[in-house]
XYZ file of C-alpha atoms in Angstrom:
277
model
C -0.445 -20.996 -19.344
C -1.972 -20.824 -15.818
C -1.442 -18.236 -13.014
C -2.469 -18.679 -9.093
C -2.549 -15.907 -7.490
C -0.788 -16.617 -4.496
C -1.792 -13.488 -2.538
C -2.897 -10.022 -3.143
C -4.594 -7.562 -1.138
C -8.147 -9.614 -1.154
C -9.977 -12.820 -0.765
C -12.615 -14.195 -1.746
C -15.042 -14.526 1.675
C -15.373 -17.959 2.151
C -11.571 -18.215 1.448
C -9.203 -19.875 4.487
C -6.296 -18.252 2.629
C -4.625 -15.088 3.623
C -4.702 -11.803 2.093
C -2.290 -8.728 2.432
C -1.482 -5.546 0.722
C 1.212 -7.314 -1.957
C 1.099 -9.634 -4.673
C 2.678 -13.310 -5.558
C 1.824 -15.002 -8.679
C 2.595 -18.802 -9.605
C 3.110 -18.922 -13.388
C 3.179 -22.817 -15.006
C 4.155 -21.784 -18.808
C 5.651 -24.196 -21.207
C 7.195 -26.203 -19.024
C 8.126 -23.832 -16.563
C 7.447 -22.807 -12.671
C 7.772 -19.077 -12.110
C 6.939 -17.037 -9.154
C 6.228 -13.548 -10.081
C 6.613 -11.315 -6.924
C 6.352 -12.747 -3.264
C 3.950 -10.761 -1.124
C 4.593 -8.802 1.489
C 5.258 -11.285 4.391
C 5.724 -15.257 5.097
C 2.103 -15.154 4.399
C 2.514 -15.600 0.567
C 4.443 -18.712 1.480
C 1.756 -20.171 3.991
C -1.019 -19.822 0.982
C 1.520 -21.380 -1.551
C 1.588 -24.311 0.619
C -2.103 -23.985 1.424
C -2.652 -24.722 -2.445
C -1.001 -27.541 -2.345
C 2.184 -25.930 -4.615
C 4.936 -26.480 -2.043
C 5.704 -30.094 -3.632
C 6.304 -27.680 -7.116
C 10.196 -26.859 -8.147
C 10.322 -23.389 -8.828
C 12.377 -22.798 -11.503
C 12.464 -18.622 -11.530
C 11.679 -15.965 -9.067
C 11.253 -12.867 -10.522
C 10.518 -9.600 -8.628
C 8.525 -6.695 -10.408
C 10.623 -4.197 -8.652
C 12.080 -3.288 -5.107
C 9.031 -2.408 -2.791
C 8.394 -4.179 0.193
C 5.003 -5.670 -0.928
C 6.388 -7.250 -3.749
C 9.683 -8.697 -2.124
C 8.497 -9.230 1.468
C 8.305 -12.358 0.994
C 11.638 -13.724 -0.528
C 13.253 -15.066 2.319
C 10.167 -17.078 3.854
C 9.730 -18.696 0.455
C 13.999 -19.286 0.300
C 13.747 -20.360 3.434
C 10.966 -23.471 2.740
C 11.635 -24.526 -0.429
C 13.386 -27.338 -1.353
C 14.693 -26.310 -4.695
C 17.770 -23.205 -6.301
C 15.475 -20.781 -8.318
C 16.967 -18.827 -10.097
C 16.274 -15.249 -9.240
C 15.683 -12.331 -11.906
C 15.779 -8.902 -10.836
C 15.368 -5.769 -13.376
C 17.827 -2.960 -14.519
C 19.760 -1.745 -11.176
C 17.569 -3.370 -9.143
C 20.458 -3.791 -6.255
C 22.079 -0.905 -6.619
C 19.584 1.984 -7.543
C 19.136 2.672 -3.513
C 16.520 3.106 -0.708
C 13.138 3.265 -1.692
C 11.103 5.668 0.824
C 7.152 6.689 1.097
C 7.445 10.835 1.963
C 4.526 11.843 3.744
C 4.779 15.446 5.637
C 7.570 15.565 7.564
C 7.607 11.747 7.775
C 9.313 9.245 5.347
C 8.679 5.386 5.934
C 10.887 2.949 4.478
C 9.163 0.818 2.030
C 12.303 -1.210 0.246
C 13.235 -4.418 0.284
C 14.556 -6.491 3.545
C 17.523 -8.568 1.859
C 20.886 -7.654 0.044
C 22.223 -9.440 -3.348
C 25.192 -10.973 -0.341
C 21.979 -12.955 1.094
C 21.357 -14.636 -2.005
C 24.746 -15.460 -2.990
C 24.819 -16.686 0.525
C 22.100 -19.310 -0.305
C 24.684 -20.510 -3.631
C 21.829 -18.944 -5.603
C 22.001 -17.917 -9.466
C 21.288 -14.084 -9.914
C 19.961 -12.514 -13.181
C 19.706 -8.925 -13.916
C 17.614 -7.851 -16.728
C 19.551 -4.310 -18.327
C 16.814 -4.489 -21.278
C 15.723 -7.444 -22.456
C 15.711 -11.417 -21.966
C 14.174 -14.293 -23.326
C 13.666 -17.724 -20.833
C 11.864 -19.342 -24.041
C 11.086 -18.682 -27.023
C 7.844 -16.836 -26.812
C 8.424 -15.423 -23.016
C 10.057 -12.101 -22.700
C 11.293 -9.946 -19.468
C 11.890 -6.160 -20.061
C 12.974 -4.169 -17.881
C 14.348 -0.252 -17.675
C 11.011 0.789 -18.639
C 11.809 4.358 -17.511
C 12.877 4.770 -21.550
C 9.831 5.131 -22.583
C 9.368 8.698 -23.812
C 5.904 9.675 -22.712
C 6.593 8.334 -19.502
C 5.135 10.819 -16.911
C 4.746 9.551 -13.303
C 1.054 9.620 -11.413
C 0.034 12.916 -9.934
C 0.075 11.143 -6.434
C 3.117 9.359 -7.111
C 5.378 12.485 -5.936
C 5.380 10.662 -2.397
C 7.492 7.688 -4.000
C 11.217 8.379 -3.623
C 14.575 6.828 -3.450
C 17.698 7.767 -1.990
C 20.886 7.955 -4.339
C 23.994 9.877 -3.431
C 22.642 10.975 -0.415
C 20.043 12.128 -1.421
C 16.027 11.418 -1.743
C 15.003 11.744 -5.526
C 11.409 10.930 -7.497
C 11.898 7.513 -8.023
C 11.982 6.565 -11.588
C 11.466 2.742 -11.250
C 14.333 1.853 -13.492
C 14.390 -1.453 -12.199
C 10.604 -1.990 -12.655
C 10.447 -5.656 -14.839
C 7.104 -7.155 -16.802
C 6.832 -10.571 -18.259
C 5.686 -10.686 -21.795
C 3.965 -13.470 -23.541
C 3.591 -14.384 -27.332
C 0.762 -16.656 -27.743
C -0.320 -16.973 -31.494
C -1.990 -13.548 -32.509
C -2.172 -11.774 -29.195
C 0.551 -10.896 -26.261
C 0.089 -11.274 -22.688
C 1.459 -8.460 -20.419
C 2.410 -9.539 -16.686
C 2.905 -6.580 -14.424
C 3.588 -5.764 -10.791
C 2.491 -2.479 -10.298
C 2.814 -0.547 -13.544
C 4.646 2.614 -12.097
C 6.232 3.572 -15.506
C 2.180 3.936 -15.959
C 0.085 0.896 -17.129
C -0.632 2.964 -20.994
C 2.387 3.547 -21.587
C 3.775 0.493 -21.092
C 1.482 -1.000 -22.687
C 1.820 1.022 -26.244
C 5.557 0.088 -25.593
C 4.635 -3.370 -25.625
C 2.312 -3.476 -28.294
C 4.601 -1.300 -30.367
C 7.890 -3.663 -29.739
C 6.387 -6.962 -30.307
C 4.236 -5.688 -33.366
C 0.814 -7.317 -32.024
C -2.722 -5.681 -32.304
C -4.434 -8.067 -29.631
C -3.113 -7.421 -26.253
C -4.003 -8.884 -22.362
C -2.928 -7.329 -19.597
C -2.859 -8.936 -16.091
C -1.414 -7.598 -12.613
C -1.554 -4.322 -11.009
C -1.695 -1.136 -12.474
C -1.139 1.036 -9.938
C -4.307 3.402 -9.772
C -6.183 2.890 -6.294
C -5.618 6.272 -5.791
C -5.600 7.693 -9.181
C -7.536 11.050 -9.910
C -10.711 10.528 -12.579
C -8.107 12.591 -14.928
C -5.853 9.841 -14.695
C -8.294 6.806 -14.593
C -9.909 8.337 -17.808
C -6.797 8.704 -19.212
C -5.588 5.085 -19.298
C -9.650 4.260 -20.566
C -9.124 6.164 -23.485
C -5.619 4.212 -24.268
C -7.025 1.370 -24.125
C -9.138 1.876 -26.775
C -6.737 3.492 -28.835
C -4.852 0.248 -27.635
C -7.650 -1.852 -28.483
C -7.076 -3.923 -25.205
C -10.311 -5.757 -24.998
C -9.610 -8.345 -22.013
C -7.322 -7.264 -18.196
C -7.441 -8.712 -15.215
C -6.492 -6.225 -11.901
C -5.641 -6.931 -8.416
C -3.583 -5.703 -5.796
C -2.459 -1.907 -6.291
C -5.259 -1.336 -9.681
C -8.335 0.149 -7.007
C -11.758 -0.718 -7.634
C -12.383 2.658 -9.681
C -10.358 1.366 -13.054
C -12.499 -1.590 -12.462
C -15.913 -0.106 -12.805
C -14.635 1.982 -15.239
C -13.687 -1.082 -17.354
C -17.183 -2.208 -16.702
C -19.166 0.734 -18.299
C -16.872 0.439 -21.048
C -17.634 -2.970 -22.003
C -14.247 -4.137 -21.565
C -13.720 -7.788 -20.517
C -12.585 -7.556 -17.054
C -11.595 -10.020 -14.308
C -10.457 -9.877 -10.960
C -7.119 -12.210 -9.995
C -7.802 -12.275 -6.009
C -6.025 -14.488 -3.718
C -6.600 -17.906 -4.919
C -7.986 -17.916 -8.398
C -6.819 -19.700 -10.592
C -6.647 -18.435 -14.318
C -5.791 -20.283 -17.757
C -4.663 -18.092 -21.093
């Protein structure tokens, strides 16, 4: 398996290729050309060409869940390509309603800039993920994550809301989707953000698919995570035994370091690297 990132929040300096607060991954698996996520803008697109992908069919677009900076860049991508993905969405992801940032007296939109009529528009195949799906044998998508009991959203995370039945409620990421790989003895766990809380999620994981050795790439979620929380997640993972990650986008540099001190294997997927597993 290999995964480009496409685009997250950073570059590497010498780097022509954009950067933005958002993520895009290209996944070549078995055969298969997934995107995972599209950035927040047209500039996910730009790089994908950049990196010589755009002669590429994409087979699947799958979005981690309905925030701008992971969906931004749909329509620039639809828009370019000369191919029908198919596009997988998680658990409600449509229907759920507007996702808002509350701040003071201030809330900022922060959903996503297309309706499930635009893609139907395009003659476009549209899969929601209730639970569980396979695309192959060994590569899993669950979604409705908000099932796991010990679920218990970030202190910070308060902010995050969504409006249903006219009204603005904590948002509990129902439609938040992961891609899970079975390689031999370990699993690899693909995430967007990790809102349901990168731990938990990954016990879940572990617990489901009955596999000690566990990877975890994506973001996590923590950039502005209190040292209770970042020490929190440390001391799952090595009740978790999770031994290798590798953070971008929304993870913050803190988990990093963390990782660091704690002799776990840690890497960093910025814009452009390319990673094989």
């Amino acid at each position: 398996m290999k995964i480009t990132t496409i685009i997250e929040n950073e570059t590497m300096e010498t780097s022509k290729l954009y950067n933005e607060h958002g993520l895009c991954y290209f996944i070549e698996i078995d055969g298969l050309n997934i995107l995972f996520d599209t950035g927040k803008s047209y500039k996910a697109y730009e790089n994908f060409k950049a990196l010589g992908l755009d002669n590429k069919k994409i087979d699947y677009i799958i979005l981690s869940h309905g925030h701008y900076d992971h969906t931004g860049g749909l329509k620039a991508f639809l828009e370019n390509i000369k191919c029908k993905p198919k596009i997988i969405v998680g658990n409600e992801f449509f229907n759920r309603g507007d996702k808002y940032h509350l701040k003071e007296n201030d809330k900022k939109y922060i959903g996503i800039d297309f309706n499930v009529e635009y893609l139907k528009e395009k003659d476009l195949d549209i899969i929601e993920v209730k639970e569980s799906i396979k695309l192959r044998d060994k590569i899993n998508l669950i979604s409705n994550l908000k099932g796991i009991k010990e679920r218990n959203i970030l202190e910070g995370e308060d902010a995050l809301a969504v409006k249903y039945n006219n009204s603005l409620i904590k948002d509990d990421f129902r439609e938040e989707l992961v891609i899970v790989i079975e390689r031999n003895d370990r699993i690899i766990l693909i995430t967007g953000c990790a809102h349901n809380k990168i731990h938990y999620i990954a016990k879940y994981i572990k617990n489901k698919f009955n596999k000690n050795n566990l990877i975890i790439i994506g973001g996590v979620h923590l950039s502005n995570a209190t040292d209770k929380e970042i020490n929190e997640v440390i001391d799952n993972f090595k009740k978790l035994n999770i031994k290798k990650v590798s953070l971008c986008h929304c993870s913050g540099h803190k988990i990093i370091e963390k990782l660091k001190e704690e002799k776990i294997e840690i890497t960093r997927g910025i814009t452009g690297i390319i990673s094989e597993y």
